PDB file of C-alpha atoms in Angstrom:
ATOM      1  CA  UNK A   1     104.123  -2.216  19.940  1.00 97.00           C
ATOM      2  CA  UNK A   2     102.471  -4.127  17.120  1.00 98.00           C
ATOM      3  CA  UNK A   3      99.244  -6.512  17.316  1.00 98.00           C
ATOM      4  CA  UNK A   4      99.875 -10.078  16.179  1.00 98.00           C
ATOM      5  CA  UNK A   5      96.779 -11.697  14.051  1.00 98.00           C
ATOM      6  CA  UNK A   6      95.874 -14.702  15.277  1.00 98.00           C
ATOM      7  CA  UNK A   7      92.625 -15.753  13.539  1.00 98.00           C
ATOM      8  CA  UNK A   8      92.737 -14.152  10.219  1.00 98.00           C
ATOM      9  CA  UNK A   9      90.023 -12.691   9.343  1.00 98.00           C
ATOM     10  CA  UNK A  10      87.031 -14.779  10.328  1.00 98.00           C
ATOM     11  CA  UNK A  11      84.330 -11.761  10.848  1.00 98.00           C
ATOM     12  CA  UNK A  12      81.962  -9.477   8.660  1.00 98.00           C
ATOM     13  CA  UNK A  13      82.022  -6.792  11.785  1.00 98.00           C
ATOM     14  CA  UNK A  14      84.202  -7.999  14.785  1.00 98.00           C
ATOM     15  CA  UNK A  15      83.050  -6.373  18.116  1.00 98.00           C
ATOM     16  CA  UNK A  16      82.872  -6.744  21.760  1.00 97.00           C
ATOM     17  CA  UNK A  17      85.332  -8.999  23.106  1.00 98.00           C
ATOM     18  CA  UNK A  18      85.199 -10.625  26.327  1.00 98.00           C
ATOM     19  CA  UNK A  19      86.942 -13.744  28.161  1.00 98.00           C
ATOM     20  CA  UNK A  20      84.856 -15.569  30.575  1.00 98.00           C
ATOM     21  CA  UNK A  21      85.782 -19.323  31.712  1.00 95.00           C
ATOM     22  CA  UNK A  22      81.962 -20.198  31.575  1.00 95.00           C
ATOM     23  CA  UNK A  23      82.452 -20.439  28.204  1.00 95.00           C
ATOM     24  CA  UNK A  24      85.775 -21.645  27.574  1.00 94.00           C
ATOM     25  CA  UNK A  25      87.601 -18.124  26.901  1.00 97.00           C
ATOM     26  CA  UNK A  26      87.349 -15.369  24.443  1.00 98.00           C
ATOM     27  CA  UNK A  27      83.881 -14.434  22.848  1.00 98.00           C
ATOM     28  CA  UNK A  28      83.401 -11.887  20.444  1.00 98.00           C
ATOM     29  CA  UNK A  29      80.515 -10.833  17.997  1.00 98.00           C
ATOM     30  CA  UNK A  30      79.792 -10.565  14.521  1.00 98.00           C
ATOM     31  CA  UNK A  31      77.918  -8.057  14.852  1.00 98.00           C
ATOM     32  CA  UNK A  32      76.592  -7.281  11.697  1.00 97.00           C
ATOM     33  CA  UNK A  33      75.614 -10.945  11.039  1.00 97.00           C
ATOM     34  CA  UNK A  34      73.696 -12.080  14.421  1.00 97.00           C
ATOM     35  CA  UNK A  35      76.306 -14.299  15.200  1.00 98.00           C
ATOM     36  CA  UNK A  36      78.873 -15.201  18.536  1.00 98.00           C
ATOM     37  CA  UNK A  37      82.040 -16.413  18.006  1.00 98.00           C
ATOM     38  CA  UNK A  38      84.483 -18.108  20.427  1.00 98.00           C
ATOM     39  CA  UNK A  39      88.217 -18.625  20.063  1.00 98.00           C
ATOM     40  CA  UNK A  40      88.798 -22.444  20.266  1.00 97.00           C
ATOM     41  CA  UNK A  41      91.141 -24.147  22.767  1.00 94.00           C
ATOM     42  CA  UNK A  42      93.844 -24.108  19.327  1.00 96.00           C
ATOM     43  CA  UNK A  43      94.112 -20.318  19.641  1.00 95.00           C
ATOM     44  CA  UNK A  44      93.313 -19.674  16.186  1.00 96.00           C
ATOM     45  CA  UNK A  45      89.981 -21.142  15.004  1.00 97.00           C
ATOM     46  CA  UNK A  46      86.262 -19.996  16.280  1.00 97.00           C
ATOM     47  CA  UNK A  47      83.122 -21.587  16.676  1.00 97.00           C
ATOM     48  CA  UNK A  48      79.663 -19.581  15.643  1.00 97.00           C
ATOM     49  CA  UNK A  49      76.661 -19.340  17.095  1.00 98.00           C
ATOM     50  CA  UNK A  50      73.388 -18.238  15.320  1.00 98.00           C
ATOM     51  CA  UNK A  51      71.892 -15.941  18.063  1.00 98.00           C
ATOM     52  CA  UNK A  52      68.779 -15.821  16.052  1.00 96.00           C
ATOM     53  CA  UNK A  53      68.629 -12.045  15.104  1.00 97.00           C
ATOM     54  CA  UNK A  54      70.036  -9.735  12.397  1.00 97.00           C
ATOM     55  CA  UNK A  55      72.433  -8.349  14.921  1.00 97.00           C
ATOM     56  CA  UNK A  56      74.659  -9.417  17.908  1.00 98.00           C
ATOM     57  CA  UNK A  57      76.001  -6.283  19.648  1.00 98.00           C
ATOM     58  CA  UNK A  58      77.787  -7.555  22.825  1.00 98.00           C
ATOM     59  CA  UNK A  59      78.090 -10.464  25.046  1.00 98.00           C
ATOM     60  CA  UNK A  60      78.025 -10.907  28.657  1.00 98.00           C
ATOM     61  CA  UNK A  61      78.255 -14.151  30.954  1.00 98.00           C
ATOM     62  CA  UNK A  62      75.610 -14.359  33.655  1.00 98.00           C
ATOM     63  CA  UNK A  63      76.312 -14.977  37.377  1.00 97.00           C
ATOM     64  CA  UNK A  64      74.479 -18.273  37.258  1.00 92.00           C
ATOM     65  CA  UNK A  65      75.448 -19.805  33.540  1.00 95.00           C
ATOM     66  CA  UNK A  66      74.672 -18.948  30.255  1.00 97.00           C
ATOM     67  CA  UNK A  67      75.164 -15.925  28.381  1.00 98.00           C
ATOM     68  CA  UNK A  68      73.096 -12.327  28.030  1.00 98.00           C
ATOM     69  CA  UNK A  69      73.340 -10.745  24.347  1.00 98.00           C
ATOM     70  CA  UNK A  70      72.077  -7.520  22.996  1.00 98.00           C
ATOM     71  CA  UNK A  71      69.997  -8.855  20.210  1.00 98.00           C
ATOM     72  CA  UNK A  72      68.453  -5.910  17.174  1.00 98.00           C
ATOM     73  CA  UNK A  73      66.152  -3.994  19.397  1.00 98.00           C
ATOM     74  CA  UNK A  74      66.638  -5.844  22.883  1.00 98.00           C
ATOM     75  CA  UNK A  75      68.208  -8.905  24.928  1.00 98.00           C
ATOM     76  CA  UNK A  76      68.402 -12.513  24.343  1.00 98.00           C
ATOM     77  CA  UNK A  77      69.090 -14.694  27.011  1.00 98.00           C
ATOM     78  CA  UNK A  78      70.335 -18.319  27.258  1.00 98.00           C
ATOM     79  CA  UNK A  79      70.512 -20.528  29.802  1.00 97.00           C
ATOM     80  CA  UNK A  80      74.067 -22.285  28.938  1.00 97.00           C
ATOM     81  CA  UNK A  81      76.896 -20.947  27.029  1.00 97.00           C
ATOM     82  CA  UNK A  82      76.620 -22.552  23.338  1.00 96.00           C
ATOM     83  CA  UNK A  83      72.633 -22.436  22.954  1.00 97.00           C
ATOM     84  CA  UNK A  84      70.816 -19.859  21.158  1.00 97.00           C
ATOM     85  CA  UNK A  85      68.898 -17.404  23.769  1.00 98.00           C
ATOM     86  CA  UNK A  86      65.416 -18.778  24.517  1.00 97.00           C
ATOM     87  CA  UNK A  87      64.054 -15.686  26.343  1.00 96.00           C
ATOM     88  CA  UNK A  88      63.756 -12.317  24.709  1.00 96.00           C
ATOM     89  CA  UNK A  89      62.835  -9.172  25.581  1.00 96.00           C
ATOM     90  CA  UNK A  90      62.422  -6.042  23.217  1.00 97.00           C
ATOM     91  CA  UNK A  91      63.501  -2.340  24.065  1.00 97.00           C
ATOM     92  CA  UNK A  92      62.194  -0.534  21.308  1.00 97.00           C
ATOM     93  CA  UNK A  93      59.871  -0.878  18.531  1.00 96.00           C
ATOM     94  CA  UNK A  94      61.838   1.649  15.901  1.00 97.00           C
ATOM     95  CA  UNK A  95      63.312  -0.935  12.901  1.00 97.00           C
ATOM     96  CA  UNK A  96      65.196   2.200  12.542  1.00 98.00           C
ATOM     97  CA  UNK A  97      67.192   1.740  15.773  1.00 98.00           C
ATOM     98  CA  UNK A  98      69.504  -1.201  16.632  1.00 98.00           C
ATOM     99  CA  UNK A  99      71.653  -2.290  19.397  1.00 98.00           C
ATOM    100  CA  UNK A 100      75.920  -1.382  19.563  1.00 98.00           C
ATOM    101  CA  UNK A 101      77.644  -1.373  23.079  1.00 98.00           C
ATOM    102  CA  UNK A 102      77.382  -2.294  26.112  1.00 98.00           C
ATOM    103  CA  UNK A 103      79.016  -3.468  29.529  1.00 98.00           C
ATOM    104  CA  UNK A 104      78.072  -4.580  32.658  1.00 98.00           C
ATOM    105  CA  UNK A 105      78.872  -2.404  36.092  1.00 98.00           C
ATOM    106  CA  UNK A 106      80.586  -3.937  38.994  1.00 97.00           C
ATOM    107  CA  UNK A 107      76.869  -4.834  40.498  1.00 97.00           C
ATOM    108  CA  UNK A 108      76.329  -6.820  37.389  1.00 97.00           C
ATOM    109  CA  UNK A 109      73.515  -4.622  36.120  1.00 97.00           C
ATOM    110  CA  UNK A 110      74.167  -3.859  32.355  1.00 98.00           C
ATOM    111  CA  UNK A 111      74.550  -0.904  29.593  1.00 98.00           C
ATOM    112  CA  UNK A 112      73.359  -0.982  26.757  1.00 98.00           C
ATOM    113  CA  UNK A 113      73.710   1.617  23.499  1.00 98.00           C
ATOM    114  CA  UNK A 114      71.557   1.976  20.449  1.00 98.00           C
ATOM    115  CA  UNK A 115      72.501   3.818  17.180  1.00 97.00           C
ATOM    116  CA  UNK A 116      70.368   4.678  13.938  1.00 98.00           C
ATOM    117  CA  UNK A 117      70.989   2.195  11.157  1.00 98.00           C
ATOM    118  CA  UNK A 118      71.674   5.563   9.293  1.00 97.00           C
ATOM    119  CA  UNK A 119      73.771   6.840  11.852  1.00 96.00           C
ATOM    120  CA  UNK A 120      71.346   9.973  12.524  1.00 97.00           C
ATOM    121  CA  UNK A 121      72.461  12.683  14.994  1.00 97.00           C
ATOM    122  CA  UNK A 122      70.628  12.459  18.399  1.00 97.00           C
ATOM    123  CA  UNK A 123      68.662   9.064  17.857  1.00 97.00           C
ATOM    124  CA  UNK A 124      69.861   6.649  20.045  1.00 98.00           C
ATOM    125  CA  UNK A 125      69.809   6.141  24.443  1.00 98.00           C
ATOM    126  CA  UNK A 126      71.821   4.603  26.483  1.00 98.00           C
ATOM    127  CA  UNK A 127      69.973   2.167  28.870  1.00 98.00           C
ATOM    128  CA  UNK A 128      70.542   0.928  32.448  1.00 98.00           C
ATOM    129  CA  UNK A 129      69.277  -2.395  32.767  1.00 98.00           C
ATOM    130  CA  UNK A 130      68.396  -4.126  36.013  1.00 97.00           C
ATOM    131  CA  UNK A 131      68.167  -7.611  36.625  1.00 95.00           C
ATOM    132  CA  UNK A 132      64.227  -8.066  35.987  1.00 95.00           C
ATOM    133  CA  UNK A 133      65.468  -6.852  32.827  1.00 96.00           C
ATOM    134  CA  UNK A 134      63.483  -3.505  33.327  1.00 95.00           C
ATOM    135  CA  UNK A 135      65.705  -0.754  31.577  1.00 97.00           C
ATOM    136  CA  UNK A 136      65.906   2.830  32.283  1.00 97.00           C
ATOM    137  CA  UNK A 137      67.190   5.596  30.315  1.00 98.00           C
ATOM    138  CA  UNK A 138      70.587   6.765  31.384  1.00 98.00           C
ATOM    139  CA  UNK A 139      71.362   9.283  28.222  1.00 98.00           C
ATOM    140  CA  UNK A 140      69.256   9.975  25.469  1.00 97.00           C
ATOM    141  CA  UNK A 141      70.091  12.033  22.067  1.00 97.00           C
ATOM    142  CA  UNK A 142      72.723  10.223  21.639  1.00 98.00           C
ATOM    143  CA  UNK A 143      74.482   9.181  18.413  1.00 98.00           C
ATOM    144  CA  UNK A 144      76.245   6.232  18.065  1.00 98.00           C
ATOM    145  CA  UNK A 145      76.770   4.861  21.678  1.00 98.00           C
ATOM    146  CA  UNK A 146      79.772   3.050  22.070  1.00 98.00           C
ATOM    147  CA  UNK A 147      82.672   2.177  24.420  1.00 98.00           C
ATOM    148  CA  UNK A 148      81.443   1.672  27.650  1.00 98.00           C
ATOM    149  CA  UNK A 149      83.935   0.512  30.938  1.00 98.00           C
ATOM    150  CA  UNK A 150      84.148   1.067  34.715  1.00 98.00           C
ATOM    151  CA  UNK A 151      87.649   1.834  37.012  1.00 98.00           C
ATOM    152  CA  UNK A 152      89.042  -0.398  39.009  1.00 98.00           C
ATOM    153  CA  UNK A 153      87.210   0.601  41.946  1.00 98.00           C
ATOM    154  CA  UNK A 154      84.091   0.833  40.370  1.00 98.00           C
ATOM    155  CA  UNK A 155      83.728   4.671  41.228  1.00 98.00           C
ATOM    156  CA  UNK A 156      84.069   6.078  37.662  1.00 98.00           C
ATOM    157  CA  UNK A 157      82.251   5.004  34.220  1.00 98.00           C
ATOM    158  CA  UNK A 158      84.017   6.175  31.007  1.00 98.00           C
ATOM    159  CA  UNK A 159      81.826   6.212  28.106  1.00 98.00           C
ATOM    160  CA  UNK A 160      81.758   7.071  24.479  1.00 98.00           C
ATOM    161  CA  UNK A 161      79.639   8.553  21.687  1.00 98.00           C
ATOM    162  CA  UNK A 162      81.725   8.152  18.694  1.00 98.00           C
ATOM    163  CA  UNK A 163      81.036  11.114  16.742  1.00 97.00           C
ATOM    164  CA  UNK A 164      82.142  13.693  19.442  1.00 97.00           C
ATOM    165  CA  UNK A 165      85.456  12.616  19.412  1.00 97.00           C
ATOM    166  CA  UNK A 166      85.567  11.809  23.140  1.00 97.00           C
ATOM    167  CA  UNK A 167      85.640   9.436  25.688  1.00 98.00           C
ATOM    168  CA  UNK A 168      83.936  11.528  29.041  1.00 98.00           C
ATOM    169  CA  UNK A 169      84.010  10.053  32.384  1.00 98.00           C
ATOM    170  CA  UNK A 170      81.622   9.908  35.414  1.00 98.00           C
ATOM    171  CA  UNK A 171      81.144   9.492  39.199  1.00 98.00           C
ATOM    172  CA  UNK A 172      79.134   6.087  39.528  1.00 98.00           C
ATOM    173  CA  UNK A 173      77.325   6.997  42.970  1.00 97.00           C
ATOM    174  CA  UNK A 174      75.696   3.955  43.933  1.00 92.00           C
ATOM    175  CA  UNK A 175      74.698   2.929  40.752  1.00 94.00           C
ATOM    176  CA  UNK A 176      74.084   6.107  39.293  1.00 96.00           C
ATOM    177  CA  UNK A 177      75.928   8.098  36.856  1.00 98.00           C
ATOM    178  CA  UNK A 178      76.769  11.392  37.668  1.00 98.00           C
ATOM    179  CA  UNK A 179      79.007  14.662  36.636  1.00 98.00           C
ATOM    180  CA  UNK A 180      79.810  13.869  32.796  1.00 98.00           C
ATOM    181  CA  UNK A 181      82.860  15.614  31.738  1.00 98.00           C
ATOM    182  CA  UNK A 182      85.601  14.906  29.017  1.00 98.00           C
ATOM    183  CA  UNK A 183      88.124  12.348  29.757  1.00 98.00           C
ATOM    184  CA  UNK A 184      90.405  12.423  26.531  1.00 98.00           C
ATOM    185  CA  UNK A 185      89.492  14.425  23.192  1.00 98.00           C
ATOM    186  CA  UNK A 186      90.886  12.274  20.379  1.00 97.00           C
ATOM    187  CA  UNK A 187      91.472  14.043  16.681  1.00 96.00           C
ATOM    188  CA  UNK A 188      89.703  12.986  14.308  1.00 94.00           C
ATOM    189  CA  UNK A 189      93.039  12.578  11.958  1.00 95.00           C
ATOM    190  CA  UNK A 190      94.060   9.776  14.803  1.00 97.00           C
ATOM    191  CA  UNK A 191      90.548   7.814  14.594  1.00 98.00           C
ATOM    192  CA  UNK A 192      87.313   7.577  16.204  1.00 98.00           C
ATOM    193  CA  UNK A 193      86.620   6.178  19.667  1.00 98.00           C
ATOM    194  CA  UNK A 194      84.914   2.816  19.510  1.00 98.00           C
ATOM    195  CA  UNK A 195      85.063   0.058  22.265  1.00 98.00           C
ATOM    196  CA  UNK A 196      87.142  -0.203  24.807  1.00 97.00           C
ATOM    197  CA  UNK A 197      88.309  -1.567  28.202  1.00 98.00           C
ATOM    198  CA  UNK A 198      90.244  -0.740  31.433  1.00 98.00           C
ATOM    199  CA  UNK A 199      93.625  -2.543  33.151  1.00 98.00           C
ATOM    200  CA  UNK A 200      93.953  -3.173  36.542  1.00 98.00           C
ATOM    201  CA  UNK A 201      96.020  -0.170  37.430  1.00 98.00           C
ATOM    202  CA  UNK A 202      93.251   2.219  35.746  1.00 98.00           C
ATOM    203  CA  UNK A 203      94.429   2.475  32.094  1.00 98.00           C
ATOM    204  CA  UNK A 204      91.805   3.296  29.374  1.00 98.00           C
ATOM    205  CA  UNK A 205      92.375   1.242  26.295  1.00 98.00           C
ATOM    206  CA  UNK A 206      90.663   2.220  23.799  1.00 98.00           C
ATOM    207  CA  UNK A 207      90.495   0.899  19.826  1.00 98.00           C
ATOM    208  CA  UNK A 208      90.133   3.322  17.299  1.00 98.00           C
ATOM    209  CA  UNK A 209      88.196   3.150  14.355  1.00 98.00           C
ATOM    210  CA  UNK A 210      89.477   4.700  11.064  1.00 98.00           C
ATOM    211  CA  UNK A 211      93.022   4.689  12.754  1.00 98.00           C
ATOM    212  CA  UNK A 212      94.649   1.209  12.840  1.00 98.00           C
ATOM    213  CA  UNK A 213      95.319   1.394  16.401  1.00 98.00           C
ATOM    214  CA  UNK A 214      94.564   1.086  20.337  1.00 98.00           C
ATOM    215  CA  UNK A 215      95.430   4.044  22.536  1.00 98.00           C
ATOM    216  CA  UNK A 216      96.142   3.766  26.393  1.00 98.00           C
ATOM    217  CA  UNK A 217      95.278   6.467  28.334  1.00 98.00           C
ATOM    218  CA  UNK A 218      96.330   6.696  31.921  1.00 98.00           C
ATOM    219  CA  UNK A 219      94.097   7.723  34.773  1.00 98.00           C
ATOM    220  CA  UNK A 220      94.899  11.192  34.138  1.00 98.00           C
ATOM    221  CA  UNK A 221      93.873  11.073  30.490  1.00 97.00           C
ATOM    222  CA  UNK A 222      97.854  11.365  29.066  1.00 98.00           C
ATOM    223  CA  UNK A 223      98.530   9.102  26.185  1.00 98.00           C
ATOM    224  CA  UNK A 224     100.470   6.276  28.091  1.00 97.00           C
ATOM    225  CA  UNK A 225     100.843   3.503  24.940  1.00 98.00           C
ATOM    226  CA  UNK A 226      99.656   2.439  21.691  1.00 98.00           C
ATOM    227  CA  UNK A 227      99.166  -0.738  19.850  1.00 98.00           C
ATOM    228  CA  UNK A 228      99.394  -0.712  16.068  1.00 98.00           C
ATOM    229  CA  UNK A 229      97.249  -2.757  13.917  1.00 98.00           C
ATOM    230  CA  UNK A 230      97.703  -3.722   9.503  1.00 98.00           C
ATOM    231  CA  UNK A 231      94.137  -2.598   9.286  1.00 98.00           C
ATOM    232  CA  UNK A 232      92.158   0.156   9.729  1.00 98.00           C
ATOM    233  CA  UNK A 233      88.878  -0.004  11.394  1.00 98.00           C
ATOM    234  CA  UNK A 234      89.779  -1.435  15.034  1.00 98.00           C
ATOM    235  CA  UNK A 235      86.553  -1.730  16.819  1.00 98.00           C
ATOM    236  CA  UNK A 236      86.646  -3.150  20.211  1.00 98.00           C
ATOM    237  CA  UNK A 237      89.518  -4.665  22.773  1.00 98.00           C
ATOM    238  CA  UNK A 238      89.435  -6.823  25.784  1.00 98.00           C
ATOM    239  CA  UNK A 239      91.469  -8.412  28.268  1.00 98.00           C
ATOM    240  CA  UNK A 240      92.229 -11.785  28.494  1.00 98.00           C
ATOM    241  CA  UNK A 241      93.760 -15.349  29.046  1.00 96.00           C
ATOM    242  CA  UNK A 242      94.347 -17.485  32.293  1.00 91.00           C
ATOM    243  CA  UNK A 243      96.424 -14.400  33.857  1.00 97.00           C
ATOM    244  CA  UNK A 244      94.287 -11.540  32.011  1.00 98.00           C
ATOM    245  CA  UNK A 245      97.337 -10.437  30.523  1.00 98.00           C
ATOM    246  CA  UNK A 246      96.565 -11.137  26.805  1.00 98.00           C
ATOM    247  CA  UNK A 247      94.895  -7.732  24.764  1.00 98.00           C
ATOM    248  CA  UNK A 248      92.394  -9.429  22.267  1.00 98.00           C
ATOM    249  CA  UNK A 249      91.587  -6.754  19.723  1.00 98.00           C
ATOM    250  CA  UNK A 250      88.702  -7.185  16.851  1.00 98.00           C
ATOM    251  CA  UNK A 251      88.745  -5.615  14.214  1.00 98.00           C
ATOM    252  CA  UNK A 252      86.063  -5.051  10.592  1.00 98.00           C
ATOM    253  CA  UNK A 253      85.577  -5.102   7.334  1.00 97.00           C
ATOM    254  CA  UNK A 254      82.405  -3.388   7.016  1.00 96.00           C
ATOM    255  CA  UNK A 255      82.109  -1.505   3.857  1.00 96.00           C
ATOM    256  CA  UNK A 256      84.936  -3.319   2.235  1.00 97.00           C
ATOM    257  CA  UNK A 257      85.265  -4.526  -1.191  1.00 94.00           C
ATOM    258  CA  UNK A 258      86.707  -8.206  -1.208  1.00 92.00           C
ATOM    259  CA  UNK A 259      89.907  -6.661  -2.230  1.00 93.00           C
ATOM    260  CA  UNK A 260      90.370  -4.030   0.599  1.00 96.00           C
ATOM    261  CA  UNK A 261      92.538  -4.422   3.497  1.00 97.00           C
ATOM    262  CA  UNK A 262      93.246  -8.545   3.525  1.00 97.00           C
ATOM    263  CA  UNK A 263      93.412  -8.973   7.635  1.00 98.00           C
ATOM    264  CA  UNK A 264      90.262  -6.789   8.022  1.00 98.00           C
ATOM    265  CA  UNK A 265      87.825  -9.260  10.344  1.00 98.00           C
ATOM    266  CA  UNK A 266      90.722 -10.616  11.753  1.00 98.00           C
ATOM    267  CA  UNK A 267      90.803 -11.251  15.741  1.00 98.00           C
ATOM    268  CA  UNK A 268      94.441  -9.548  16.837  1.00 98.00           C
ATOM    269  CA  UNK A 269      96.334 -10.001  20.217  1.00 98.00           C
ATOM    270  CA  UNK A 270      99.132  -8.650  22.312  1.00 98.00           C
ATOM    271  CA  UNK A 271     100.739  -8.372  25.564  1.00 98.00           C
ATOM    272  CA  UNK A 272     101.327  -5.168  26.711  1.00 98.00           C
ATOM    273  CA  UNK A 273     102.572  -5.845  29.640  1.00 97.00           C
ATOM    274  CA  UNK A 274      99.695  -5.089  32.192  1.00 98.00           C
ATOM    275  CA  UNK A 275      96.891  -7.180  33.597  1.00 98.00           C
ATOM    276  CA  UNK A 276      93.372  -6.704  33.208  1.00 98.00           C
ATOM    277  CA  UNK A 277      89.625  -6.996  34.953  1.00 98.00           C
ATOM    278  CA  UNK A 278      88.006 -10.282  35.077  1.00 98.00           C
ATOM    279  CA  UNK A 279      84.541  -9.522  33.367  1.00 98.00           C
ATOM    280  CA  UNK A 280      81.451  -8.915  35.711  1.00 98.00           C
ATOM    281  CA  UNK A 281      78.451 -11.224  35.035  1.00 98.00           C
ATOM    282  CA  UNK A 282      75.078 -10.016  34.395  1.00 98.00           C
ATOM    283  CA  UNK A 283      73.626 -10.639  37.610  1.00 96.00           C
ATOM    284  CA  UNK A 284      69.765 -11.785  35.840  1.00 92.00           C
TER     285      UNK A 284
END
């Protein structure tokens, strides 16, 4: 099956898709340039929001309004859902370091991945972050932390760390994440893991950057479908519309001449057939 653009391309670095009705839909970042965008009512435009840092890496709704976003080195948060946070808190100090991934677990506490501006080996951590916004470290030596999602029963966390070519599962036991292993090895001729999310019936859909596509894996990590894209560095997927049955795919033109790849930054859809998870809110 084949992605339909909907948008064009109306992003620097497209990432981290999610549809909540608290704030109208589909939000997504630009990650690159500190800014949220959300698909307007038309199904085609997007409004921006100035988050007030160099970098926006994800989004996520909170249980009583507003929005939590993972600002350069930490969290903004806002109080409604088209203001620019007015609380912050930092995680690090290292200008080296800057926020990527993250997700929420079906408590609403959230994840959160670093990487190295320079993309070092070993460098960045994966936090746990409660709702008094005190983080733990859940992984460290990391590289670039990406993809993060939970099952539909909440009992396994799949996770990825782009360079090692694989998305590895664990056991979430009580809020704690146990017994990595490898879920699905991807080659690195097919693309590179990036963000992703799961259906209802336990499907791992996962975008690939480098390889103009989104793979579904099944439960049991066999390829089960695959969406193809006109551009090449696919970065993140989601979920979505009234009946969660819309896949929302973003996509980037980082390190692009003007020139390269046209649609590149453009926000992509299709309906695979399946339904997917309503998001969890932060619950801070």
């Amino acid at each position: 099956m084949r992605a339909t653009n909907i948008t064009g391309p109306v992003s620097h670095h497209g990432e981290g898709p999610v549809w909540s009705e608290s704030w109208g839909g589909l939000r997504f970042v630009d990650l690159t340039e500190g800014d949220l965008l959300t698909l307007e009512a038309d199904g085609s435009s997007v409004r921006r929001l100035d988050i007030g840092s160099p970098i926006a890496g994800f989004v996520r709704p909170r249980t009583n309004g507003g929005y939590i976003v993972a600002t350069e080195r930490g969290l903004g948060l806002s109080d409604v859902p088209d203001a620019a946070p007015t609380r912050t808190v930092e995680l690090w100090t290292d200008p080296g370091i800057r926020m990527n991934d993250g997700t929420t677990d079906p408590s609403g506490r959230l994840y959160a991945g670093s990487m190295s501006y320079a993309e070092e080996t070993g460098t960045a951590t994966l936090y746990s972050v409660d709702t008094d916004l005190t983080a733990s470290v859940v992984l460290d030596s990391v590289t670039i932390s990406n993809g993060i999602a939970f099952s539909p029963d909440g009992s396994l966390c799949y996770y990825a760390d782009t360079p090692t070519g694989r998305i590895d599962v664990f056991d979430n036991v009580q809020g704690v994440l146990r017994n990595r292993r490898p879920f699905v090895a991807i080659d690195e001729a097919t693309g590179y893991p990036d963000g992703f999310t799961v259906d209802a019936d336990g499907r791992v859909w996962v975008a690939l950057w480098a390889g103009s596509a989104v793979h579904a894996y099944e439960p049991d990590g066999t390829l089960g479908a695959i969406v193809d894209l006109p551009v090449s560095q696919v970065s993140a997927c989601t979920f979505g519309g009234a009946d969660l049955r819309t896949l929302f795919i973003t996509t980037s033109r980082q390190g692009f001449s003007p020139d390269d790849e046209p649609e590149a930054g453009s926000l992509f859809a299709v309906q695979p057939g399946v339904t997917g998870l309503p998001v969890v809110p932060f619950a801070g």
